[in-house]
mmCIF file of C-alpha atoms in Angstrom:
data_model
loop_
_atom_site.group_PDB
_atom_site.id
_atom_site.type_symbol
_atom_site.label_atom_id
_atom_site.label_comp_id
_atom_site.label_asym_id
_atom_site.label_seq_id
_atom_site.Cartn_x
_atom_site.Cartn_y
_atom_site.Cartn_z
ATOM 1 C CA MET A 22 47.009 7.690 -173.414
ATOM 2 C CA GLY A 23 45.059 4.692 -174.628
ATOM 3 C CA GLU A 24 44.469 1.421 -172.757
ATOM 4 C CA GLU A 25 42.707 -1.644 -174.244
ATOM 5 C CA ARG A 26 42.236 -4.557 -171.806
ATOM 6 C CA PHE A 27 42.965 -8.468 -173.170
ATOM 7 C CA GLY A 28 41.181 -10.835 -170.883
ATOM 8 C CA GLU A 29 41.280 -10.134 -167.304
ATOM 9 C CA PHE A 30 45.243 -9.802 -166.890
ATOM 10 C CA VAL A 31 46.774 -8.038 -169.694
ATOM 11 C CA LEU A 32 46.647 -4.326 -170.387
ATOM 12 C CA VAL A 33 47.670 -2.492 -173.598
ATOM 13 C CA ARG A 34 48.744 1.122 -173.068
ATOM 14 C CA ARG A 35 49.311 3.519 -175.849
ATOM 15 C CA HIS A 36 51.509 6.212 -175.409
ATOM 16 C CA GLY A 37 50.299 9.425 -177.398
ATOM 17 C CA GLU A 38 51.291 9.291 -180.710
ATOM 18 C CA GLU A 39 54.843 8.338 -180.791
ATOM 19 C CA GLY A 40 54.144 4.500 -181.582
ATOM 20 C CA VAL A 41 55.383 3.102 -177.844
ATOM 21 C CA VAL A 42 53.300 0.753 -176.603
ATOM 22 C CA GLU A 43 53.492 -1.345 -173.601
ATOM 23 C CA LEU A 44 52.187 -4.592 -172.886
ATOM 24 C CA VAL A 45 51.126 -4.505 -168.928
ATOM 25 C CA LEU A 46 51.256 -8.310 -167.441
ATOM 26 C CA ASP A 47 48.314 -7.514 -164.699
ATOM 27 C CA ARG A 48 47.724 -10.730 -162.459
ATOM 28 C CA PRO A 49 49.166 -8.781 -159.243
ATOM 29 C CA LYS A 50 47.088 -11.093 -157.141
ATOM 30 C CA ALA A 51 49.205 -13.993 -158.395
ATOM 31 C CA MET A 52 52.452 -11.812 -158.912
ATOM 32 C CA ASN A 53 52.002 -12.312 -162.378
ATOM 33 C CA ALA A 54 51.673 -15.833 -162.485
ATOM 34 C CA VAL A 55 51.232 -17.641 -166.103
ATOM 35 C CA SER A 56 47.625 -19.262 -166.014
ATOM 36 C CA THR A 57 46.257 -20.567 -169.187
ATOM 37 C CA GLU A 58 43.800 -17.199 -169.055
ATOM 38 C CA MET A 59 46.966 -15.048 -168.866
ATOM 39 C CA ALA A 60 49.022 -16.811 -171.336
ATOM 40 C CA ARG A 61 45.737 -16.632 -174.194
ATOM 41 C CA SER A 62 45.877 -13.083 -173.088
ATOM 42 C CA VAL A 63 49.031 -12.263 -173.572
ATOM 43 C CA ALA A 64 49.245 -14.118 -177.134
ATOM 44 C CA ALA A 65 45.953 -12.071 -177.992
ATOM 45 C CA ALA A 66 47.710 -9.072 -177.266
ATOM 46 C CA CYS A 67 50.579 -9.614 -179.377
ATOM 47 C CA ALA A 68 48.591 -10.651 -182.273
ATOM 48 C CA ALA A 69 47.064 -7.178 -182.107
ATOM 49 C CA LEU A 70 50.168 -5.386 -181.976
ATOM 50 C CA GLY A 71 52.095 -7.465 -184.461
ATOM 51 C CA GLY A 72 49.102 -6.013 -186.666
ATOM 52 C CA ASP A 73 48.905 -2.555 -186.200
ATOM 53 C CA GLU A 74 51.551 -0.744 -188.126
ATOM 54 C CA GLY A 75 50.889 2.453 -186.116
ATOM 55 C CA VAL A 76 53.190 0.653 -183.323
ATOM 56 C CA ARG A 77 56.958 1.325 -183.108
ATOM 57 C CA VAL A 78 57.876 -0.437 -179.773
ATOM 58 C CA VAL A 79 56.621 -2.455 -177.295
ATOM 59 C CA VAL A 80 58.046 -2.535 -173.786
ATOM 60 C CA VAL A 81 56.521 -5.322 -171.164
ATOM 61 C CA THR A 82 56.031 -4.384 -168.006
ATOM 62 C CA SER A 83 53.966 -5.285 -164.756
ATOM 63 C CA THR A 84 51.934 -3.961 -162.225
ATOM 64 C CA HIS A 85 53.216 -5.735 -159.280
ATOM 65 C CA GLU A 86 55.537 -3.896 -157.311
ATOM 66 C CA ARG A 87 57.681 -6.949 -156.230
ATOM 67 C CA ALA A 88 57.761 -9.139 -159.634
ATOM 68 C CA PHE A 89 57.971 -8.847 -163.157
ATOM 69 C CA CYS A 90 56.575 -12.394 -163.222
ATOM 70 C CA VAL A 91 57.227 -15.836 -161.383
ATOM 71 C CA GLY A 92 56.539 -17.943 -164.604
ATOM 72 C CA ALA A 93 53.940 -20.434 -164.938
ATOM 73 C CA ASP A 94 51.185 -20.723 -162.501
ATOM 74 C CA LEU A 95 51.765 -23.866 -160.449
ATOM 75 C CA LYS A 96 48.799 -23.995 -157.971
ATOM 76 C CA GLU A 97 46.846 -24.501 -161.244
ATOM 77 C CA ARG A 98 49.243 -26.569 -163.422
ATOM 78 C CA ASN A 99 49.049 -29.023 -159.904
ATOM 79 C CA SER A 100 45.301 -29.838 -160.754
ATOM 80 C CA PHE A 101 46.016 -30.921 -163.952
ATOM 81 C CA SER A 102 45.992 -34.340 -165.522
ATOM 82 C CA ASP A 103 48.632 -35.296 -167.720
ATOM 83 C CA ALA A 104 45.732 -34.676 -170.588
ATOM 84 C CA ASP A 105 45.252 -31.150 -169.543
ATOM 85 C CA LEU A 106 48.869 -30.658 -169.841
ATOM 86 C CA VAL A 107 49.134 -31.561 -172.901
ATOM 87 C CA ARG A 108 45.948 -29.184 -173.781
ATOM 88 C CA GLN A 109 47.527 -26.653 -172.170
ATOM 89 C CA ARG A 110 50.864 -26.672 -174.115
ATOM 90 C CA PRO A 111 50.345 -24.767 -177.283
ATOM 91 C CA VAL A 112 48.251 -22.006 -175.285
ATOM 92 C CA ALA A 113 51.365 -21.247 -173.085
ATOM 93 C CA ARG A 114 53.696 -21.491 -176.339
ATOM 94 C CA ALA A 115 51.598 -19.460 -178.008
ATOM 95 C CA ALA A 116 52.007 -16.769 -175.459
ATOM 96 C CA TYR A 117 56.037 -16.719 -175.245
ATOM 97 C CA THR A 118 56.435 -16.624 -179.057
ATOM 98 C CA GLY A 119 53.502 -14.303 -179.264
ATOM 99 C CA VAL A 120 56.445 -11.915 -177.666
ATOM 100 C CA LEU A 121 59.443 -13.554 -179.039
ATOM 101 C CA GLU A 122 57.878 -13.075 -182.925
ATOM 102 C CA LEU A 123 56.678 -9.266 -182.269
ATOM 103 C CA PRO A 124 58.118 -7.678 -185.499
ATOM 104 C CA MET A 125 58.963 -4.038 -184.080
ATOM 105 C CA PRO A 126 61.734 -4.182 -181.058
ATOM 106 C CA THR A 127 60.477 -4.657 -177.663
ATOM 107 C CA ILE A 128 61.875 -3.813 -174.543
ATOM 108 C CA ALA A 129 61.093 -5.947 -171.155
ATOM 109 C CA ALA A 130 61.355 -3.491 -168.038
ATOM 110 C CA VAL A 131 62.085 -5.875 -164.849
ATOM 111 C CA HIS A 132 62.077 -5.620 -161.673
ATOM 112 C CA GLY A 133 61.685 -7.947 -158.878
ATOM 113 C CA PHE A 134 61.282 -11.251 -159.477
ATOM 114 C CA ALA A 135 61.648 -12.618 -163.258
ATOM 115 C CA LEU A 136 61.642 -16.375 -162.679
ATOM 116 C CA GLY A 137 60.969 -19.366 -165.346
ATOM 117 C CA GLY A 138 58.583 -18.460 -167.772
ATOM 118 C CA GLY A 139 58.617 -14.689 -166.350
ATOM 119 C CA PHE A 140 61.979 -14.771 -166.912
ATOM 120 C CA GLU A 141 61.188 -16.559 -170.563
ATOM 121 C CA LEU A 142 59.140 -13.363 -171.485
ATOM 122 C CA ALA A 143 61.986 -11.250 -170.789
ATOM 123 C CA LEU A 144 64.277 -13.374 -172.906
ATOM 124 C CA SER A 145 61.772 -12.768 -175.654
ATOM 125 C CA CYS A 146 62.783 -9.502 -175.941
ATOM 126 C CA ASP A 147 65.063 -7.958 -177.740
ATOM 127 C CA LEU A 148 66.273 -5.868 -174.685
ATOM 128 C CA ILE A 149 66.169 -6.164 -170.935
ATOM 129 C CA VAL A 150 66.371 -3.350 -168.315
ATOM 130 C CA ALA A 151 66.476 -4.232 -164.969
ATOM 131 C CA ASP A 152 66.485 -2.424 -161.850
ATOM 132 C CA GLY A 153 68.072 -2.750 -158.998
ATOM 133 C CA THR A 154 65.804 -5.232 -157.329
ATOM 134 C CA ALA A 155 65.509 -7.775 -159.948
ATOM 135 C CA VAL A 156 65.944 -11.432 -159.450
ATOM 136 C CA VAL A 157 66.320 -13.442 -162.324
ATOM 137 C CA GLY A 158 66.389 -17.109 -163.572
ATOM 138 C CA LEU A 159 65.257 -20.325 -164.974
ATOM 139 C CA PRO A 160 64.850 -22.831 -162.162
ATOM 140 C CA GLU A 161 62.481 -25.248 -163.724
ATOM 141 C CA VAL A 162 64.803 -28.401 -163.075
ATOM 142 C CA SER A 163 64.390 -27.904 -159.475
ATOM 143 C CA VAL A 164 60.003 -29.273 -160.127
ATOM 144 C CA GLY A 165 60.958 -31.653 -162.527
ATOM 145 C CA VAL A 166 60.394 -30.074 -166.277
ATOM 146 C CA ILE A 167 62.814 -27.738 -168.335
ATOM 147 C CA PRO A 168 62.614 -24.246 -169.087
ATOM 148 C CA GLY A 169 59.805 -24.164 -171.867
ATOM 149 C CA GLY A 170 58.750 -21.074 -173.142
ATOM 150 C CA GLY A 171 62.306 -20.719 -175.028
ATOM 151 C CA GLY A 172 64.726 -20.665 -172.141
ATOM 152 C CA THR A 173 67.023 -23.657 -173.110
ATOM 153 C CA GLN A 174 67.238 -21.447 -176.910
ATOM 154 C CA LEU A 175 67.188 -18.230 -176.050
ATOM 155 C CA LEU A 176 69.328 -17.843 -172.961
ATOM 156 C CA PRO A 177 72.498 -19.200 -174.555
ATOM 157 C CA ARG A 178 72.209 -16.709 -177.398
ATOM 158 C CA ARG A 179 72.976 -14.366 -174.682
ATOM 159 C CA VAL A 180 75.474 -15.627 -172.780
ATOM 160 C CA GLY A 181 76.961 -18.616 -174.601
ATOM 161 C CA ALA A 182 76.115 -22.647 -174.326
ATOM 162 C CA ALA A 183 78.748 -23.171 -171.139
ATOM 163 C CA ARG A 184 77.305 -20.278 -169.162
ATOM 164 C CA ALA A 185 73.428 -20.823 -169.864
ATOM 165 C CA ALA A 186 74.171 -24.630 -169.005
ATOM 166 C CA GLU A 187 75.185 -23.659 -165.482
ATOM 167 C CA LEU A 188 72.245 -21.472 -165.041
ATOM 168 C CA ILE A 189 69.774 -23.880 -165.710
ATOM 169 C CA PHE A 190 71.402 -26.841 -164.498
ATOM 170 C CA THR A 191 71.758 -25.590 -161.207
ATOM 171 C CA ALA A 192 68.730 -23.306 -161.029
ATOM 172 C CA ARG A 193 70.100 -21.002 -159.555
ATOM 173 C CA ARG A 194 68.651 -17.247 -158.847
ATOM 174 C CA VAL A 195 70.400 -14.482 -160.123
ATOM 175 C CA GLU A 196 70.423 -11.076 -158.596
ATOM 176 C CA ALA A 197 70.477 -7.688 -160.227
ATOM 177 C CA GLU A 198 74.582 -6.847 -160.064
ATOM 178 C CA GLU A 199 75.657 -9.936 -161.357
ATOM 179 C CA ALA A 200 72.526 -10.438 -164.083
ATOM 180 C CA TYR A 201 73.880 -7.580 -165.463
ATOM 181 C CA ARG A 202 77.594 -8.343 -165.177
ATOM 182 C CA LEU A 203 77.027 -11.715 -166.729
ATOM 183 C CA GLY A 204 74.552 -10.028 -169.657
ATOM 184 C CA LEU A 205 71.168 -11.487 -168.544
ATOM 185 C CA VAL A 206 70.443 -8.234 -168.775
ATOM 186 C CA ASP A 207 71.126 -5.111 -170.964
ATOM 187 C CA GLN A 208 70.849 -2.040 -168.773
ATOM 188 C CA LEU A 209 71.078 -1.555 -165.004
ATOM 189 C CA VAL A 210 69.095 0.975 -163.201
ATOM 190 C CA PRO A 211 68.273 2.195 -159.570
ATOM 191 C CA ALA A 212 65.306 0.112 -158.041
ATOM 192 C CA GLY A 213 61.865 1.721 -158.971
ATOM 193 C CA GLU A 214 62.971 3.111 -162.435
ATOM 194 C CA ASP A 215 63.436 0.329 -164.794
ATOM 195 C CA ARG A 216 59.761 1.344 -166.323
ATOM 196 C CA SER A 217 60.929 4.512 -167.051
ATOM 197 C CA ALA A 218 64.115 4.120 -168.018
ATOM 198 C CA ALA A 219 62.718 1.439 -170.494
ATOM 199 C CA LEU A 220 60.073 4.142 -171.888
ATOM 200 C CA SER A 221 62.890 6.258 -172.226
ATOM 201 C CA LEU A 222 64.847 3.456 -174.227
ATOM 202 C CA ALA A 223 61.359 3.261 -176.354
ATOM 203 C CA GLY A 224 61.179 6.873 -177.282
ATOM 204 C CA ARG A 225 64.778 7.037 -178.570
ATOM 205 C CA ILE A 226 64.308 4.067 -180.669
ATOM 206 C CA ALA A 227 60.441 5.094 -181.718
ATOM 207 C CA ALA A 228 62.220 8.186 -183.190
ATOM 208 C CA ASN A 229 63.902 5.981 -185.782
ATOM 209 C CA SER A 230 62.014 5.007 -189.250
ATOM 210 C CA PRO A 231 59.333 2.163 -188.161
ATOM 211 C CA VAL A 232 60.271 0.407 -191.730
ATOM 212 C CA GLY A 233 63.896 0.276 -190.780
ATOM 213 C CA LEU A 234 63.557 -0.744 -187.438
ATOM 214 C CA ARG A 235 61.722 -3.778 -188.527
ATOM 215 C CA ALA A 236 63.940 -4.594 -191.104
ATOM 216 C CA ALA A 237 66.330 -4.420 -188.944
ATOM 217 C CA LYS A 238 65.091 -6.731 -186.115
ATOM 218 C CA ARG A 239 64.176 -9.351 -189.044
ATOM 219 C CA ALA A 240 67.747 -8.976 -190.191
ATOM 220 C CA LEU A 241 69.058 -9.525 -186.442
ATOM 221 C CA ARG A 242 66.706 -12.380 -185.995
ATOM 222 C CA LEU A 243 66.847 -14.124 -189.205
ATOM 223 C CA GLY A 244 70.634 -14.077 -189.143
ATOM 224 C CA GLN A 245 71.443 -15.379 -185.647
ATOM 225 C CA GLY A 246 73.137 -19.073 -186.226
ATOM 226 C CA LEU A 247 74.050 -18.326 -189.663
ATOM 227 C CA ASP A 248 77.368 -18.330 -190.636
ATOM 228 C CA LEU A 249 78.715 -15.124 -192.107
ATOM 229 C CA ARG A 250 77.797 -15.504 -195.803
ATOM 230 C CA ALA A 251 74.358 -16.802 -195.102
ATOM 231 C CA GLY A 252 73.678 -14.163 -192.634
ATOM 232 C CA LEU A 253 74.776 -11.229 -195.014
ATOM 233 C CA GLU A 254 72.650 -12.630 -197.699
ATOM 234 C CA VAL A 255 69.701 -12.418 -195.148
ATOM 235 C CA GLU A 256 71.074 -8.844 -194.628
ATOM 236 C CA ASP A 257 70.818 -7.594 -198.223
ATOM 237 C CA ALA A 258 67.344 -8.940 -198.385
ATOM 238 C CA ALA A 259 66.391 -7.034 -195.185
ATOM 239 C CA TRP A 260 68.326 -3.910 -196.752
ATOM 240 C CA ARG A 261 66.531 -4.203 -200.257
ATOM 241 C CA SER A 262 63.214 -4.047 -198.638
ATOM 242 C CA VAL A 263 64.065 -0.551 -197.007
ATOM 243 C CA ALA A 264 66.401 1.007 -199.537
ATOM 244 C CA PHE A 265 63.543 1.825 -202.491
ATOM 245 C CA SER A 266 61.096 2.861 -199.395
ATOM 246 C CA GLU A 267 59.401 6.399 -198.970
ATOM 247 C CA ASP A 268 61.002 5.977 -195.603
ATOM 248 C CA ARG A 269 64.562 5.946 -196.879
ATOM 249 C CA ALA A 270 64.043 8.825 -198.998
ATOM 250 C CA GLU A 271 62.391 10.677 -196.256
ATOM 251 C CA GLY A 272 65.606 9.634 -193.946
ATOM 252 C CA VAL A 273 67.800 11.298 -196.708
ATOM 253 C CA ALA A 274 65.857 14.321 -197.299
ATOM 254 C CA ALA A 275 65.977 15.455 -193.260
ATOM 255 C CA PHE A 276 69.375 15.065 -193.029
ATOM 256 C CA ALA A 277 70.444 16.923 -196.085
ATOM 257 C CA GLU A 278 68.237 19.755 -194.925
ATOM 258 C CA ARG A 279 68.960 19.216 -191.017
ATOM 259 C CA ARG A 280 65.493 18.579 -190.151
ATOM 260 C CA VAL A 281 64.057 16.371 -187.990
ATOM 261 C CA PRO A 282 62.472 12.970 -190.292
ATOM 262 C CA ARG A 283 58.511 12.884 -190.788
ATOM 263 C CA TRP A 284 58.313 9.253 -191.209
ATOM 264 C CA PRO A 285 55.867 8.192 -194.106
ATOM 265 C CA SER A 286 55.567 4.911 -192.592
ATOM 266 C CA ALA A 287 54.271 6.098 -189.388
ATOM 267 C CA GLY A 288 51.246 7.611 -190.233
#
């Protein structure tokens, strides 16, 4: 297992040769509150992972036992002038868009608090696995701002406009069972099992064609919000990008020969 650190607060951990990589939030003294430095590190780690063809699935995890991430570092923000806040904004945005724009499937492993920007990091992933201790929410209006890491756009895409409005306008926290029932998270597991469950899911995903996975994600993301006819054109373009690939040839051959595929794109 190889590890690489990005700044003081972000760790990238590679799991063998299977193409599963953890992006670890590692600022335990602040419950992974996203400071300017941490935001830069998340963005840098995502840039490195996004350009690595050997990465098949990314799992975002936390080293804090009681929190995934509590959102923006409000202690740091309290010291900012208006000019400081303006300067920090693109840095913060780069962290959230870095996760959102990763070209391979992504999974958030959530336990404890995932609030504000912390929940937005999870929402930026394709799938969210949560354990029974999870508490999620977007409380930004309670401190005079709005969700600014993608929450106002990503949450309604998960649960619909009215449900998202209720959750954002009330700023309420949602515990694990209700979060699962409402579709705020995709898989609910017993306390302490979020990371292992997310890595297991990542392993099942990573067994598939890397080329196929990236094309499927591209079609899913680009097709959101389009009418059916336009969405089908997006799908067709993604299909054409893989239809004549070495992965497709290997996948069909492996199926015919009743063996496990050896994906050429996996190196």
